[in-house]
Coordinates of C-alpha atoms in Angstrom, one line a residue:
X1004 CA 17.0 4.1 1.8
X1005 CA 14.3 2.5 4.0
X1006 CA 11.8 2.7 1.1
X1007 CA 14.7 0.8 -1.6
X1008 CA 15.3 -1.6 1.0
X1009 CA 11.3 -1.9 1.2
X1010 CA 11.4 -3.0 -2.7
X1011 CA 13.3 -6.3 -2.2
X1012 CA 12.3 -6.8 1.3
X1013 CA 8.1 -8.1 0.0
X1014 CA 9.0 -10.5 -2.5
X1015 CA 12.2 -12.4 -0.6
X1016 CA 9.8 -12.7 2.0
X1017 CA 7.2 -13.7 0.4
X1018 CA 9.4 -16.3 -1.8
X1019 CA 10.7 -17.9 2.3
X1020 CA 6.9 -18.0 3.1
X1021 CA 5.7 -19.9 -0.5
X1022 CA 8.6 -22.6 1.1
X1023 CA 8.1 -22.2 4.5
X1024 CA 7.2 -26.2 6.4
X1025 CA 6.2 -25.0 10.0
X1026 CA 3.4 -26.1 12.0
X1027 CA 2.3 -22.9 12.0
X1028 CA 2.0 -22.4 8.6
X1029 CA 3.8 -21.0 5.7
X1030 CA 2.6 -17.4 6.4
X1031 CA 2.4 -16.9 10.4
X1032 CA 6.1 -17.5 11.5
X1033 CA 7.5 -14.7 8.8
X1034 CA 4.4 -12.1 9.8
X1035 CA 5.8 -12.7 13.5
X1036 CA 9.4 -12.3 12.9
X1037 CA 8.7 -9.4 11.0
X1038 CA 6.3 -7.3 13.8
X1039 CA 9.8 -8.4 16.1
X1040 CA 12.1 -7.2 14.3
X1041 CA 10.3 -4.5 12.9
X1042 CA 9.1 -3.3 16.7
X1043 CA 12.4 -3.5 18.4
X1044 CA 14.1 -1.3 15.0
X1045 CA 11.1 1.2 16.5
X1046 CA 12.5 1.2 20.3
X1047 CA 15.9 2.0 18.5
X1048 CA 14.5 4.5 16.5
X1049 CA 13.2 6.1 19.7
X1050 CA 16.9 5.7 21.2
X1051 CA 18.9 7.0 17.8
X1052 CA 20.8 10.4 18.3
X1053 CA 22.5 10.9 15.5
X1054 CA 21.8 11.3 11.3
X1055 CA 23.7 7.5 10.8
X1056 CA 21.8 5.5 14.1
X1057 CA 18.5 6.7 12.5
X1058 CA 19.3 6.0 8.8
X1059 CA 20.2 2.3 10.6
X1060 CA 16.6 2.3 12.9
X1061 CA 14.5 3.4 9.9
X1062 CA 15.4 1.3 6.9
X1063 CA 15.4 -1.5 9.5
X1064 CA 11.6 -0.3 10.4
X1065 CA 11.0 -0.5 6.8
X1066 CA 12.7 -3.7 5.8
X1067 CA 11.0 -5.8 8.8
X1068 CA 7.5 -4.8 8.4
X1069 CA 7.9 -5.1 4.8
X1070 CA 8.9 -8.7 5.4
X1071 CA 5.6 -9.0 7.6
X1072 CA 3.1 -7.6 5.2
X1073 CA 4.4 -9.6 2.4
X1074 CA 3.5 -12.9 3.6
X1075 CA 0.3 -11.1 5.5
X1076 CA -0.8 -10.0 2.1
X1077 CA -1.0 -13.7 0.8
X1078 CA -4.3 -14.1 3.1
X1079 CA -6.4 -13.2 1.0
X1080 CA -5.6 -15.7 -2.4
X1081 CA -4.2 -18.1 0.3
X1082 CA -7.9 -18.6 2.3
X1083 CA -10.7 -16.4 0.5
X1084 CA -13.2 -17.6 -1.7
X1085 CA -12.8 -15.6 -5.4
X1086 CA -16.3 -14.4 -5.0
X1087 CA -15.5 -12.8 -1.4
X1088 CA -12.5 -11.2 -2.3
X1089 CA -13.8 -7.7 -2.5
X1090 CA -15.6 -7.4 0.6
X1091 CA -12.6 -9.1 2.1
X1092 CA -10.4 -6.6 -0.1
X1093 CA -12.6 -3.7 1.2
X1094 CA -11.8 -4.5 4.7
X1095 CA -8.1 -4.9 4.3
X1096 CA -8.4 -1.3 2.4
X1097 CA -9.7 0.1 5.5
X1098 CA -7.1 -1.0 7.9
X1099 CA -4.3 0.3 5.5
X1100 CA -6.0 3.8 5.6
X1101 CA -7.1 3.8 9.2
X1102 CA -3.2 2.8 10.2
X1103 CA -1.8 5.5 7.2
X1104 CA -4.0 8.4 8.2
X1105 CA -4.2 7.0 12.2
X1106 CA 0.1 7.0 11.7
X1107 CA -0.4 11.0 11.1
X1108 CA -3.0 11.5 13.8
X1109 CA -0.2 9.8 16.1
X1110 CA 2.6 11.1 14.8
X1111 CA 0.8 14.2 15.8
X1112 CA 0.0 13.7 19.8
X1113 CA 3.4 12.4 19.9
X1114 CA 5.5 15.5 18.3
X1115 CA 6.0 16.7 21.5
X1116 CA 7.7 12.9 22.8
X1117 CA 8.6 11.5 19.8
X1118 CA 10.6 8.4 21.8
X1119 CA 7.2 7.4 23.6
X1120 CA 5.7 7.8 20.3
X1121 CA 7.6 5.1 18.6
X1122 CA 7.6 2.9 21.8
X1123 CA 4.2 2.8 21.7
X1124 CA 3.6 1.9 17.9
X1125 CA 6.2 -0.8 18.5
X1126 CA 3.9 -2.4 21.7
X1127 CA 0.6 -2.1 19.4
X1128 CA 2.3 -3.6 16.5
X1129 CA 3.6 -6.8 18.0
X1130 CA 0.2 -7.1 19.9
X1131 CA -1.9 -6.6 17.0
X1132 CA 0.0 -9.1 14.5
X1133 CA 0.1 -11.4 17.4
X1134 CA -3.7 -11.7 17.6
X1135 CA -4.1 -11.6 14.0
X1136 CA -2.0 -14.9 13.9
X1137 CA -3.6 -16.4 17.1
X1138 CA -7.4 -15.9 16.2
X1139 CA -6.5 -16.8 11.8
X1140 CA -4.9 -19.9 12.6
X1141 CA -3.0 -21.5 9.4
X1142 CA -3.2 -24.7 8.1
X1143 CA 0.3 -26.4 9.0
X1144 CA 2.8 -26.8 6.3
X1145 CA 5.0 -29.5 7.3
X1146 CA 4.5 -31.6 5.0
X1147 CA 4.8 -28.9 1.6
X1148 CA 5.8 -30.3 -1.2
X1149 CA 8.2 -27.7 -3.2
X1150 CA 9.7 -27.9 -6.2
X1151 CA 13.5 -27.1 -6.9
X1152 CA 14.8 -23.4 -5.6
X1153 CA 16.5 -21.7 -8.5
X1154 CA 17.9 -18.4 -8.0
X1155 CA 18.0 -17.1 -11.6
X1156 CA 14.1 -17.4 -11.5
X1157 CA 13.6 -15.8 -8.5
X1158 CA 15.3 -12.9 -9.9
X1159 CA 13.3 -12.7 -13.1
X1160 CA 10.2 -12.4 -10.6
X1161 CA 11.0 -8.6 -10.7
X1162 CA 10.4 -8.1 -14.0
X1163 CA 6.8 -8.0 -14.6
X1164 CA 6.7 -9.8 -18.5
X1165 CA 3.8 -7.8 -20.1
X1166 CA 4.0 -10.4 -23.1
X1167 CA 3.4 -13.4 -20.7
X1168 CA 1.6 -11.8 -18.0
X1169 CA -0.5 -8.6 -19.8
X1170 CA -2.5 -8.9 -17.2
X1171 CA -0.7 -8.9 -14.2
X1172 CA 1.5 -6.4 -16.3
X1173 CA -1.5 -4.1 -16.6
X1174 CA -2.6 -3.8 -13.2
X1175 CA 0.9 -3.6 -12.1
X1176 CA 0.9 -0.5 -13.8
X1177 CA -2.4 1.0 -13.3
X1178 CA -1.5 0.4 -9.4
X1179 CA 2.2 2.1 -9.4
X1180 CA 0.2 5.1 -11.6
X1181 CA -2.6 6.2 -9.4
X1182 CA -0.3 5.6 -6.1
X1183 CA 2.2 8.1 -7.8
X1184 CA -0.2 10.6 -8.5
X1185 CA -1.8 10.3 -5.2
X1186 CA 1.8 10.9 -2.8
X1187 CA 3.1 13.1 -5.4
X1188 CA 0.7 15.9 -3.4
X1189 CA -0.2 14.0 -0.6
X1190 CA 3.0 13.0 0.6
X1191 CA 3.8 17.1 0.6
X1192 CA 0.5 17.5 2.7
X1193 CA 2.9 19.3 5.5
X1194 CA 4.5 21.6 3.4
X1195 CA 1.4 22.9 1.4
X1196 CA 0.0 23.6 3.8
X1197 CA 2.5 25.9 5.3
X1198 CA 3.9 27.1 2.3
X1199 CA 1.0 27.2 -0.6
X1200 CA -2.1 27.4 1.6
X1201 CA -0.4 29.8 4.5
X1202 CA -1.7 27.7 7.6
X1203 CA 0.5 28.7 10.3
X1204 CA 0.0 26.2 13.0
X1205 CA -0.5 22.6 10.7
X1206 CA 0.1 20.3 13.2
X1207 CA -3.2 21.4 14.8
X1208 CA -4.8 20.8 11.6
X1209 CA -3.3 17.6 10.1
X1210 CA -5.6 15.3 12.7
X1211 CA -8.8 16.9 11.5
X1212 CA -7.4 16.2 7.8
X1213 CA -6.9 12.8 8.3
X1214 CA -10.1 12.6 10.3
X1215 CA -12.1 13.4 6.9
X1216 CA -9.9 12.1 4.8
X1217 CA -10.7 8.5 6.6
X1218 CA -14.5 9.6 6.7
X1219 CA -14.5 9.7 2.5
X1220 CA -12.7 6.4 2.7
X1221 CA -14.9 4.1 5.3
X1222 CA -17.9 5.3 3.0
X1223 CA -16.6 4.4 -0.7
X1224 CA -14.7 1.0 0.9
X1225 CA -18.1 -0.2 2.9
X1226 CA -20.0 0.6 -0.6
X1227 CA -17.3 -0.4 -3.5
X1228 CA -16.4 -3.8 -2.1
X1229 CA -19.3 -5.6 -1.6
X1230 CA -20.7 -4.3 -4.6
X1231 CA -17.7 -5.5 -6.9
X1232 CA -18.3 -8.9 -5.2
X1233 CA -21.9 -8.2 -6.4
X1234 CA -21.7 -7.5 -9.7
X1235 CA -18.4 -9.6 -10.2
X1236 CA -17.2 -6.5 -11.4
X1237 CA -13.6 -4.5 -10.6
X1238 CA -12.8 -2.6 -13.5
X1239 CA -15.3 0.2 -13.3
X1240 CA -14.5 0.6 -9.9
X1241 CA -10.7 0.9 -10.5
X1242 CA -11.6 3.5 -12.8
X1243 CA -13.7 5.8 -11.0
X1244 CA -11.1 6.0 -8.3
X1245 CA -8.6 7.4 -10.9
X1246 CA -11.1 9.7 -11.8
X1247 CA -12.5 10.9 -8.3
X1248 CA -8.7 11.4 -7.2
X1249 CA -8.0 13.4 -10.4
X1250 CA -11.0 15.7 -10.0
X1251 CA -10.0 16.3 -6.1
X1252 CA -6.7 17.4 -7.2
X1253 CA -8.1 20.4 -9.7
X1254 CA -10.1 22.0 -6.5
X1255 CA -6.9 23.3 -4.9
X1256 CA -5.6 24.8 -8.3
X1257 CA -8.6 27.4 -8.0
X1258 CA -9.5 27.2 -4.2
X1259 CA -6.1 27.4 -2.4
X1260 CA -7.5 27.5 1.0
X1261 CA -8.2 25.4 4.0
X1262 CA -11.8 24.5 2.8
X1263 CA -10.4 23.8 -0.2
X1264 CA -8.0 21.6 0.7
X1265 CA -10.5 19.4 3.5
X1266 CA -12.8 18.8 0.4
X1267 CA -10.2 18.2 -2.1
X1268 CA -8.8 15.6 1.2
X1269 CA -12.2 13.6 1.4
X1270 CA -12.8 13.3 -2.3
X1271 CA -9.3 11.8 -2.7
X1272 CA -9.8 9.9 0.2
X1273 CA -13.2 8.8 -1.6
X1274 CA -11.2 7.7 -4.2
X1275 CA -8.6 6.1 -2.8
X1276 CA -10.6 4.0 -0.6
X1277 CA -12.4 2.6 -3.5
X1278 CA -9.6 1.8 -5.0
X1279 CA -7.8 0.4 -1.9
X1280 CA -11.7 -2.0 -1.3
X1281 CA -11.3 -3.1 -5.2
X1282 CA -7.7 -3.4 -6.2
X1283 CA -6.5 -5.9 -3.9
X1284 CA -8.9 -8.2 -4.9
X1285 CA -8.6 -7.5 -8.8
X1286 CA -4.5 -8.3 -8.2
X1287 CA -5.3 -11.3 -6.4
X1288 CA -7.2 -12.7 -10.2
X1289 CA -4.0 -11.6 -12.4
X1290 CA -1.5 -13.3 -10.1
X1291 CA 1.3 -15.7 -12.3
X1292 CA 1.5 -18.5 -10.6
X1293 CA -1.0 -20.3 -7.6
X1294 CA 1.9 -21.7 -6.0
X1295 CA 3.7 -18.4 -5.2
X1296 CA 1.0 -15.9 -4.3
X1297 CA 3.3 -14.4 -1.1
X1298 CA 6.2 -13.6 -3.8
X1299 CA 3.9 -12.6 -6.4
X1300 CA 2.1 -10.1 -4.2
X1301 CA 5.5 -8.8 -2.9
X1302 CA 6.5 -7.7 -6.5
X1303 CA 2.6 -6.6 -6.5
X1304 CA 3.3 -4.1 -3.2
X1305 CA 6.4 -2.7 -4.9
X1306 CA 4.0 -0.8 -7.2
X1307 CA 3.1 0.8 -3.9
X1308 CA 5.9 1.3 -2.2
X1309 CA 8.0 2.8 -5.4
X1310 CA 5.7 5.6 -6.4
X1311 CA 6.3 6.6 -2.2
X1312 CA 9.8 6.4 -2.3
X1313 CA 10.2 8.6 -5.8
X1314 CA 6.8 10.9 -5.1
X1315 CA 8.9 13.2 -2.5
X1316 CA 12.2 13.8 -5.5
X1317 CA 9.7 13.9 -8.1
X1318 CA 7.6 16.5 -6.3
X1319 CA 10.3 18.1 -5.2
X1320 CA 11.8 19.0 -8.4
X1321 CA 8.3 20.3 -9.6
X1322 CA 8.1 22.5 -6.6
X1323 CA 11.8 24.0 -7.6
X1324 CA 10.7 24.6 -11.2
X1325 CA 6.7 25.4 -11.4
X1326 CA 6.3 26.0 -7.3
X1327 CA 3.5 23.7 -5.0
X1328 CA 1.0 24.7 -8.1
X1329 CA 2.6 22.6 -10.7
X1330 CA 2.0 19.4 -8.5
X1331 CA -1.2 18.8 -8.8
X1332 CA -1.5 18.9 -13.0
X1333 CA 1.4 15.9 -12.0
X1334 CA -1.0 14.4 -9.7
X1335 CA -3.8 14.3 -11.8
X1336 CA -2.3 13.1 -15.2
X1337 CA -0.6 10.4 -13.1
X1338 CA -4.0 9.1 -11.7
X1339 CA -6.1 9.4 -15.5
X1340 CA -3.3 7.3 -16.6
X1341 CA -3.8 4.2 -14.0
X1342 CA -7.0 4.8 -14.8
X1343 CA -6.8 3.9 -18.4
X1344 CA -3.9 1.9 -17.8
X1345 CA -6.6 -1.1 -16.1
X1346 CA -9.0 -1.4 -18.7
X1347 CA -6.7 -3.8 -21.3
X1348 CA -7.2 -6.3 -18.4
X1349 CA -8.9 -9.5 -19.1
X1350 CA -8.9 -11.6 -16.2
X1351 CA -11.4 -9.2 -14.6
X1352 CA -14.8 -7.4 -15.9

């Protein structure tokens, strides 16, 4: 539920920040109403007691910090010069991976005071956000010229036209692909382990996971984005993360063990950090329309945030029929074809 209210959450935000007139900006007000929200939703989280009170806390969770990040995500076309954009693409990369993979690390030293845990995340997030706003000052937006609202095009924004937009189309797709075959396994980390790999005591083991997972990540984002920016080049770097996270995926077909699985951990993470240093900047170049980047990169994040809320009922339904072996072949043809799925793009080399 959380995740489906995620979908619409991005691009209504982002459409209120393209016609937001604040002296603050059109971004900064919604980024800060969102970490509010969104932290408070985390304190009742912490409070709920009951199946219904945490359905409530956690799509809220999802739904305000969704409405932050859209608007946050319009930085980059917003402010960055189009020759910056992938080291500037890289470094966004790594603070999604450090807060997914830190999340888990957390999530962790918390399982045994899961309330504090959540208070906590809700303090650091309406600090962090804060700051971000305080020190990246926007240019104010009082005076914003906007054209007409019409509802009926605002709606159309969720189709993705792949006759008028093959670009944007394209790495719509490629995007929605690889994150797909990356949570199909991923996202099932927990019960692999316990159930396909026979590790006993996982919680102990998750941290160190994520610790080398975010090791094969720092390395390919520090390298892939400034070297995009360098050769003006994202394609080829789009499509070696496809293939880096597709080869991972075959080592724990024939090594299911622990070793296995670390390695098979930071060569994903390899790949999905080079995608992560790349692909924001490549989106940023096949984006509709100048004057809506905040809505357009909402409908963008849904390629992220769909493949995570259908990779658990997808994988799950492998598991039933083929067992915790059949979901890496799913994993792997998922990422090939994101991989292929970017090179029709013109916009970008």
């Amino acid at each position: 539920m959380g995740a489906i209210f995620a979908l619409f959450a991005q691009p209504i935000a982002g459409q209120l920040s393209d016609r937001m007139r604040s002296r603050l900006g059109r971004r900064a007000p919604w980024i800060l109403i969102g970490s509010l929200v969104g932290a408070l939703s985390l304190v009742g989280l912490a409070a709920a007691n009951s199946f219904v009170s945490i359905l409530i806390a956690a799509t809220l969770v999802q739904t305000a910090f969704n409405f932050a990040q859209g608007p946050l995500s319009a930085i980059m076309p917003d402010r960055v010069p189009l020759k910056r954009r992938g080291s500037f693409a890289a470094l966004t990369g790594i603070g999604v991976m450090v807060g997914v993979l830190g999340g888990q690390i957390l999530a962790s030293i918390f399982l045994g005071s899961i309330g504090a845990g959540y208070v906590v995340l809700a303090v650091l997030s309406v600090v962090l956000l804060s700051l971000f706003v305080v020190f990246n000052p926007d240019y104010s937006s009082k005076d914003l010229v906007l054209e007409p609202f019409k509802f009926a095009d605002f709606l159309k924004t969720f189709w993705v036209n792949p006759v008028k937009h093959p670009d944007f189309f394209w790495a719509f797709t490629g995007r929605t692909l690889l994150y797909a075959g990356y949570f199909t396994v991923t996202g099932y980390q927990l019960f692999i382990l316990t159930d396909y790999l026979g590790i006993k005591n996982p919680a102990s083991v998750i941290p160190l996971l994520g610790i080398v997972s975010l090791a094969g990540i720092l390395i390919s984002t520090v390298i892939s984005g400034p070297l995009s920016d360098k050769f003006g080049r994202r394609k080829p770097f789009i499509f070696a993360s496809s293939v880096f996270v597709a080869i991972a995926l075959l080592i724990p077909m024939f090594s299911p063990t622990l070793p296995g699985w670390m390695l098979m951990t930071f060569i994903s993470g390899f790949g999905f950090g080079m995608f992560q240093a790349v692909d924001t900047a490549l989106m940023s170049q096949v984006l509709p329309s100048a004057k809506s980047f905040a809505k357009d990169l909402g409908v963008v994040n849904i390629a992220a945030t769909l493949p995570q809320a259908l990779a658990p009922a997808i994988a799950g339904a492998v598991v039933l029929g083929f067992g915790y072996i059949g979901l890496f072949p799913i994993g792997i043809a998922l990422s090939i074809l994101g991989a292929f799925a970017v090179l029709p793009i013109k916009a970008s080399r």
